Tab-separated table of C-alpha atoms in Angstrom:
chain	number	residue	atom	x	y	z
A	125	MET	CA	11.196	-11.319	23.762
A	126	PRO	CA	12.666	-8.974	20.906
A	127	ILE	CA	10.838	-7.491	17.882
A	128	CYS	CA	11.608	-6.608	14.488
A	129	THR	CA	11.676	-2.943	14.135
A	130	SER	CA	10.120	-2.894	10.643
A	131	CYS	CA	6.776	-5.419	10.773
A	132	ALA	CA	6.600	-5.415	14.660
A	133	GLN	CA	6.663	-9.783	14.557
A	134	PRO	CA	8.502	-11.685	17.620
A	135	THR	CA	11.727	-12.640	16.690
A	136	PRO	CA	13.750	-15.083	18.888
A	137	TYR	CA	17.338	-13.236	17.914
A	138	LEU	CA	18.214	-10.010	16.295
A	139	TYR	CA	21.921	-10.712	16.164
A	140	THR	CA	24.457	-13.896	15.699
A	141	VAL	CA	27.692	-13.124	17.950
A	142	TYR	CA	30.811	-14.874	16.381
A	143	SER	CA	34.597	-15.138	17.916
A	144	SER	CA	34.353	-11.558	19.517
A	145	ALA	CA	31.581	-8.944	20.595
A	146	TYR	CA	32.498	-6.661	17.739
A	147	ASN	CA	31.982	-9.587	15.134
A	148	PHE	CA	28.819	-9.856	14.488
A	149	ARG	CA	25.972	-10.686	12.025
A	150	LEU	CA	22.490	-9.257	11.539
A	151	GLU	CA	19.333	-11.453	11.199
A	152	GLN	CA	16.534	-11.508	9.358
A	153	CYS	CA	13.074	-11.353	10.409
A	154	THR	CA	10.996	-14.724	8.956
A	155	ALA	CA	7.892	-12.384	8.526
A	156	CYS	CA	9.474	-9.485	6.299
A	157	HIS	CA	12.534	-10.658	5.405
A	158	ALA	CA	14.365	-7.235	6.745
A	159	PHE	CA	17.030	-6.739	8.842
A	160	ALA	CA	15.365	-7.439	12.328
A	161	ASP	CA	16.781	-4.506	14.566
A	162	PRO	CA	19.824	-2.362	12.411
A	163	TYR	CA	20.087	-0.361	15.208
A	164	VAL	CA	22.170	-2.919	16.767
A	165	GLU	CA	25.029	-1.439	15.193
A	166	HIS	CA	24.332	2.042	15.469
A	167	ASP	CA	25.868	3.973	18.124
A	168	THR	CA	24.334	6.320	20.966
A	169	LEU	CA	24.431	9.387	18.976
A	170	THR	CA	22.897	7.881	16.381
A	171	LEU	CA	20.066	6.554	18.491
A	172	LEU	CA	19.297	10.282	19.963
A	173	LEU	CA	19.561	12.191	16.810
A	174	ASP	CA	17.014	9.535	15.375
A	175	LEU	CA	14.952	9.542	18.768
A	176	ILE	CA	15.221	13.821	18.085
A	177	LEU	CA	13.503	13.191	14.561
A	178	LEU	CA	10.645	10.849	15.778
A	179	LYS	CA	11.832	7.964	14.106
A	180	ARG	CA	9.473	5.144	14.839
A	181	ASP	CA	12.201	2.153	14.763
A	182	VAL	CA	14.427	3.542	16.942
A	183	TYR	CA	11.514	3.834	19.726
A	184	ARG	CA	10.968	0.186	19.139
A	185	HIS	CA	14.606	-0.652	19.536
A	186	LEU	CA	14.947	0.763	22.841
A	187	LEU	CA	11.554	0.003	24.210
A	188	TYR	CA	11.552	-3.846	22.789
A	189	ASN	CA	14.975	-4.929	21.649
A	190	ARG	CA	17.737	-2.777	23.817
A	191	GLY	CA	20.108	-5.451	25.259
A	192	LEU	CA	18.167	-8.437	24.138
A	193	GLY	CA	18.371	-10.959	20.927
A	194	ALA	CA	22.103	-11.434	20.846
A	195	ARG	CA	22.847	-15.561	19.950
A	196	LYS	CA	26.237	-17.237	20.096
A	197	VAL	CA	27.206	-19.261	17.631
A	198	GLY	CA	26.093	-22.720	17.881
A	199	GLU	CA	23.279	-21.691	20.114
A	200	LYS	CA	20.176	-23.226	19.313
A	201	ALA	CA	16.449	-21.234	19.466
A	202	PRO	CA	14.248	-21.338	22.793
A	203	THR	CA	12.175	-24.237	23.178
A	204	ASN	CA	8.662	-24.371	25.283
A	205	SER	CA	10.585	-26.020	27.608
A	206	ASP	CA	12.177	-23.010	28.462
A	207	GLY	CA	9.161	-20.943	29.824
A	208	ALA	CA	10.646	-20.617	33.151
A	209	THR	CA	14.005	-18.929	32.199
A	210	ALA	CA	11.758	-16.730	29.673
A	211	ARG	CA	9.773	-15.528	32.849
A	212	ASP	CA	12.744	-14.866	35.121
A	213	GLN	CA	14.656	-12.912	31.982
A	214	GLN	CA	11.082	-10.745	31.936
A	215	GLN	CA	11.485	-9.807	35.119
A	216	HIS	CA	14.661	-8.978	35.442
A	217	ASN	CA	14.139	-7.070	32.054
A	218	GLU	CA	11.174	-5.433	33.617
A	219	LEU	CA	13.449	-4.476	37.132
A	220	ASP	CA	16.028	-3.148	34.196
A	221	ARG	CA	13.468	-1.137	32.827
A	222	TRP	CA	12.390	1.134	36.309
A	223	GLY	CA	15.880	1.770	36.976
A	224	LEU	CA	16.586	2.972	33.607
A	225	ILE	CA	13.318	5.076	34.228
A	226	VAL	CA	14.336	6.631	37.580
A	227	LYS	CA	18.146	7.497	36.314
A	228	LEU	CA	16.577	8.814	32.896
A	229	GLY	CA	13.675	10.955	34.690
A	230	ALA	CA	15.935	12.428	37.240
A	231	ALA	CA	18.423	13.575	34.555
A	232	LEU	CA	15.147	15.026	32.261
A	233	ILE	CA	13.939	16.442	35.480
A	234	CYS	CA	16.868	18.222	36.169
A	235	VAL	CA	17.160	19.550	32.546
A	236	ASP	CA	13.866	21.142	32.535
A	237	ALA	CA	14.227	22.365	35.839
A	238	PHE	CA	17.083	24.345	34.741
A	239	ILE	CA	15.371	25.687	31.110
A	240	ARG	CA	12.204	26.537	33.637
A	241	TRP	CA	15.057	28.482	36.160
A	242	THR	CA	16.446	30.447	32.963
A	243	HIS	CA	12.921	31.120	31.562
A	244	ILE	CA	11.622	32.276	34.975
A	245	SER	CA	14.886	34.112	35.815
A	246	ALA	CA	15.489	35.990	32.855
A	247	SER	CA	14.448	39.094	33.982
A	248	GLN	CA	16.514	39.376	37.494
A	249	PRO	CA	19.014	42.023	37.885
A	250	GLY	CA	22.216	41.727	37.052
A	251	ASP	CA	24.057	44.319	39.296
A	252	THR	CA	27.182	43.231	41.175
A	253	SER	CA	26.141	45.124	44.516
A	254	ALA	CA	23.241	42.183	44.953
A	255	MET	CA	25.395	39.191	43.695
A	256	ALA	CA	25.915	37.786	46.970
A	257	THR	CA	21.841	37.790	47.843
A	258	TRP	CA	21.104	36.588	43.953
A	259	ASN	CA	22.901	33.618	44.155
A	260	ARG	CA	21.421	32.616	47.630
A	261	ALA	CA	17.898	33.272	46.067
A	262	ALA	CA	18.724	31.471	42.795
A	263	ILE	CA	19.749	28.089	44.425
A	264	GLU	CA	16.372	28.300	46.534
A	265	GLY	CA	14.419	29.413	43.503
A	266	PHE	CA	16.026	26.880	41.325
A	267	LEU	CA	15.448	23.581	43.949
A	268	ARG	CA	11.380	24.868	44.172
A	269	ILE	CA	11.539	24.546	40.643
A	270	LEU	CA	13.194	21.353	40.692
A	271	VAL	CA	10.537	20.038	43.143
A	272	GLY	CA	7.864	21.660	40.852
A	273	CYS	CA	9.218	20.068	37.756
A	274	LEU	CA	9.369	16.528	39.963
A	275	PHE	CA	5.518	17.258	40.942
A	276	GLU	CA	4.336	18.123	37.564
A	277	THR	CA	5.991	15.102	36.047
A	278	VAL	CA	5.031	12.555	38.053
A	279	ALA	CA	1.478	14.127	37.752
A	280	PHE	CA	1.491	13.787	34.105
A	281	HIS	CA	3.027	10.440	33.775
A	282	ALA	CA	0.161	9.164	36.524
A	283	GLY	CA	-2.387	10.759	34.150
A	284	VAL	CA	-1.309	9.227	31.304
A	285	VAL	CA	-0.897	5.765	32.459
A	286	LEU	CA	-4.408	5.921	33.959
A	287	ALA	CA	-5.950	6.784	30.600
A	288	CYS	CA	-3.904	4.547	28.675
A	289	TYR	CA	-4.979	1.819	30.999
A	290	ALA	CA	-8.872	3.289	30.412
A	291	VAL	CA	-8.252	3.211	26.639
A	292	LEU	CA	-6.437	-0.036	26.894
A	293	LYS	CA	-9.414	-2.002	28.635
A	294	LEU	CA	-11.881	-0.097	26.361
A	295	LEU	CA	-10.435	-1.076	23.213
A	296	PRO	CA	-12.250	-4.767	21.694
A	297	ALA	CA	-9.893	-7.353	21.860
A	298	ALA	CA	-11.212	-8.097	17.892
A	299	ARG	CA	-9.468	-5.096	16.773
A	300	ALA	CA	-6.561	-5.129	18.338
A	301	PRO	CA	-3.898	-5.026	15.677
A	302	VAL	CA	-1.838	-8.301	15.573
A	303	SER	CA	1.712	-7.679	16.364
A	304	GLY	CA	4.588	-8.297	18.915
A	305	ILE	CA	4.072	-4.872	20.531
A	306	ARG	CA	0.693	-5.908	22.216
A	307	ALA	CA	2.169	-9.107	23.177
A	308	GLN	CA	5.210	-7.595	24.925
A	309	PHE	CA	3.485	-4.229	26.284
A	310	ARG	CA	4.109	-3.766	29.694
A	311	TYR	CA	2.629	-0.042	31.287
A	312	SER	CA	6.378	0.357	32.458
A	313	HIS	CA	6.865	1.225	28.695
A	314	ILE	CA	4.785	4.120	28.734
A	315	PRO	CA	6.648	6.545	31.317
A	316	LEU	CA	9.754	5.427	29.293
A	317	THR	CA	8.539	6.640	26.216
A	318	LEU	CA	7.150	9.539	27.733
A	319	PHE	CA	10.964	10.181	28.616
A	320	TYR	CA	12.405	9.341	25.234
A	321	SER	CA	9.404	11.448	23.623
A	322	SER	CA	10.264	14.621	25.880
A	323	LEU	CA	14.062	14.652	24.276
A	324	THR	CA	12.848	16.470	21.254
A	325	LYS	CA	11.288	19.316	22.871
A	326	LEU	CA	14.177	19.621	25.819
A	327	PHE	CA	16.830	20.066	23.404
A	328	LEU	CA	14.926	22.609	21.845
A	329	LEU	CA	14.039	24.284	25.104
A	330	PHE	CA	17.640	24.149	25.844
A	331	CYS	CA	18.770	25.898	22.941
A	332	LEU	CA	16.202	28.887	23.191
A	333	SER	CA	17.318	28.941	27.004
A	334	VAL	CA	21.270	29.172	26.260
A	335	TRP	CA	20.975	31.432	22.794
A	336	ARG	CA	18.020	33.945	24.544
A	337	PRO	CA	17.653	37.103	22.089
A	338	ASP	CA	18.503	40.660	23.623
A	339	SER	CA	15.933	42.745	23.972
A	340	ALA	CA	18.202	45.512	23.132
A	341	LYS	CA	20.095	43.835	19.855
A	342	ALA	CA	16.118	42.721	18.360
A	343	GLY	CA	15.689	46.613	18.391
A	344	PHE	CA	18.583	47.528	17.116
A	345	ASP	CA	18.066	44.630	13.879
A	346	ALA	CA	14.055	45.851	13.653
A	347	ASP	CA	15.511	48.997	12.957
A	348	VAL	CA	18.184	47.987	10.326
A	349	ALA	CA	15.693	45.687	9.008
A	350	HIS	CA	13.305	48.836	8.600
A	351	LEU	CA	16.071	50.652	6.828
A	352	GLN	CA	16.978	48.042	4.565
A	353	ARG	CA	13.154	47.879	3.484
A	354	ARG	CA	13.337	51.374	2.505
A	355	ASP	CA	16.244	51.027	0.416
A	356	LEU	CA	14.882	48.001	-1.241
A	357	HIS	CA	15.527	47.459	-5.201
A	358	PRO	CA	12.722	49.069	-7.421
A	359	ASN	CA	11.866	45.324	-8.735
A	360	ALA	CA	11.820	43.836	-5.256
A	361	THR	CA	8.785	42.247	-3.462
A	362	SER	CA	7.397	43.168	-0.736
A	363	PHE	CA	4.437	42.093	1.191
A	364	THR	CA	1.648	44.506	1.565
A	365	HIS	CA	-1.574	42.723	1.756
A	366	PRO	CA	-2.901	43.538	5.388
A	367	LEU	CA	-3.722	39.821	5.828
A	368	VAL	CA	-0.145	38.861	5.204
A	369	VAL	CA	1.417	41.519	7.160
A	370	ARG	CA	-0.958	40.619	9.981
A	371	ALA	CA	0.069	37.049	9.445
A	372	LEU	CA	3.775	37.679	9.712
A	373	ALA	CA	3.529	39.437	12.593
A	374	LEU	CA	2.794	36.714	14.817
A	375	LEU	CA	5.933	35.203	14.126
A	376	ASP	CA	7.729	38.057	15.673
A	377	GLU	CA	9.329	37.686	18.960
A	378	ASP	CA	7.409	40.176	20.856
A	379	THR	CA	4.349	38.319	19.678
A	380	LEU	CA	5.165	34.276	19.420
A	381	ASP	CA	6.413	32.187	22.676
A	382	ARG	CA	8.429	29.970	21.421
A	383	GLU	CA	8.838	28.663	24.363
A	384	TRP	CA	5.450	27.777	25.121
A	385	VAL	CA	4.859	26.193	21.264
A	386	VAL	CA	7.559	23.944	21.569
A	387	ARG	CA	6.743	22.534	24.639
A	388	ASN	CA	3.339	22.150	24.533
A	389	VAL	CA	2.670	21.540	21.069
A	390	LEU	CA	5.535	20.107	19.829
A	391	GLY	CA	6.198	18.155	23.163
A	392	GLY	CA	2.483	17.145	22.774
A	393	MET	CA	3.077	16.065	18.977
A	394	ALA	CA	5.967	14.022	20.057
A	395	ALA	CA	4.543	12.388	23.250
A	396	GLY	CA	1.488	11.118	21.044
A	397	PHE	CA	3.977	9.758	18.577
A	398	GLY	CA	5.528	7.737	21.057
A	399	LEU	CA	2.443	6.527	22.505
A	400	ARG	CA	1.234	5.454	19.303
A	401	VAL	CA	4.459	3.455	18.879
A	402	VAL	CA	4.230	1.558	22.340
A	403	LEU	CA	0.676	1.217	22.307
A	404	ASP	CA	-0.172	0.355	18.819
A	405	CYS	CA	-3.775	2.032	18.383
A	406	HIS	CA	-5.625	5.127	16.728
A	407	PRO	CA	-3.723	8.706	16.870
A	408	GLY	CA	-7.105	9.723	18.115
A	409	PHE	CA	-6.727	7.340	21.512
A	410	THR	CA	-3.287	8.821	22.148
A	411	THR	CA	-4.557	12.433	21.609
A	412	MET	CA	-7.443	11.793	24.117
A	413	ILE	CA	-4.450	10.529	26.567
A	414	ILE	CA	-2.214	13.274	26.126
A	415	ILE	CA	-5.468	15.764	26.877
A	416	ALA	CA	-5.898	13.831	30.152
A	417	GLY	CA	-2.350	13.712	31.159
A	418	TRP	CA	-2.568	17.746	30.318
A	419	LEU	CA	-5.064	18.279	32.585
A	420	VAL	CA	-3.888	16.223	35.648
A	421	LYS	CA	-0.715	18.230	35.338
A	422	THR	CA	-2.668	21.663	35.279
A	423	ALA	CA	-4.341	20.785	38.174
A	424	VAL	CA	-0.912	19.809	39.469
A	425	ALA	CA	0.603	23.163	38.321
A	426	ASN	CA	-2.003	25.511	39.683
A	427	LEU	CA	-1.507	23.430	43.224
A	428	VAL	CA	2.604	24.360	43.286
A	429	SER	CA	2.471	27.458	41.559
A	430	GLY	CA	2.453	29.591	44.257
A	431	TRP	CA	4.689	27.887	46.273
A	432	VAL	CA	7.528	27.939	43.730
A	433	GLY	CA	6.872	31.368	43.012
A	434	THR	CA	8.232	32.084	46.537
A	435	GLY	CA	11.953	33.228	47.024
A	436	LEU	CA	12.657	33.807	43.404
A	437	GLY	CA	13.933	37.184	43.523
A	438	VAL	CA	10.698	38.877	42.359
A	439	ASP	CA	7.177	39.509	42.784
A	440	ASP	CA	5.606	36.058	44.019
A	441	LYS	CA	2.498	36.521	42.265
A	442	ALA	CA	4.096	37.515	38.810
A	443	ALA	CA	6.442	34.080	39.465
A	444	GLY	CA	3.843	31.872	40.261
A	445	GLU	CA	1.453	33.022	36.928
A	446	MET	CA	4.957	32.560	34.748
A	447	TRP	CA	5.287	29.147	35.974
A	448	LEU	CA	1.443	28.760	35.016
A	449	ALA	CA	2.097	30.289	31.792
A	450	TYR	CA	4.692	28.331	31.035
A	451	SER	CA	3.310	24.730	32.527
A	452	ILE	CA	-0.595	25.175	31.330
A	453	PRO	CA	-1.167	23.818	27.843
């Protein structure tokens, strides 16, 4: 059964369809009297942007209400005698959800593999004499990274699902929040939530991989900035305190690893937020769940790092260390 995206109470219908599919009216929630799901009339781009911005209501819409809640004019509300039909519908929705997990996971793993391949191969030689050998090495290296990303993703999801199972079993039933989320929860919601949550970090990592700063240009910009600081206006304010200068130096390109921050810090926060929405529990529990998933993923990354680093066109040990540095939180 669908839920209200505002108060998470179950609702039989989200909207009423009239003469055509584009002529419909949103239903109000009987508990909070707000629209049950305003995202029904939003396009895919709006849903994607709200996912990147970590909106709680869009998670509830995609996880619990997507493709559900339509009522035609004159259709009566479901009764208790329709229990068999409701169970069949739930099984059908479960199969559709697993199909979406496979398709979405395959696409995001390919994007993650491309991002990691770009990061590891940034130091590859670009001379035209070795272009043919480089192309063959690039294909083999990308396939190895793709398989490594697949193993890491499966390990992380397995660790998170097992941790969620343990947390839900340990939580007292009396302390469980009274909402439609816990009643409609299925374990297939967890990997789907993790994939949705990874859109934020993958979007930023893809931007960093495409518009990677050039080291020569960075050195030139540093020289220009030094000349500009020397020619500052006498009344201009500059930071000269040692603590402030050291704090600002941490943001330099050669000091701050932006990819690591986006992948682990921002990615972990996004995954924790998504799990809090789907599990409807305290943030402390979701933090422990994410740490458990990280531990499992780290163990798998150590196992596959040597194999992934083989055939990337650089030193195998160095490539394996780059893989670990990019994978381990």
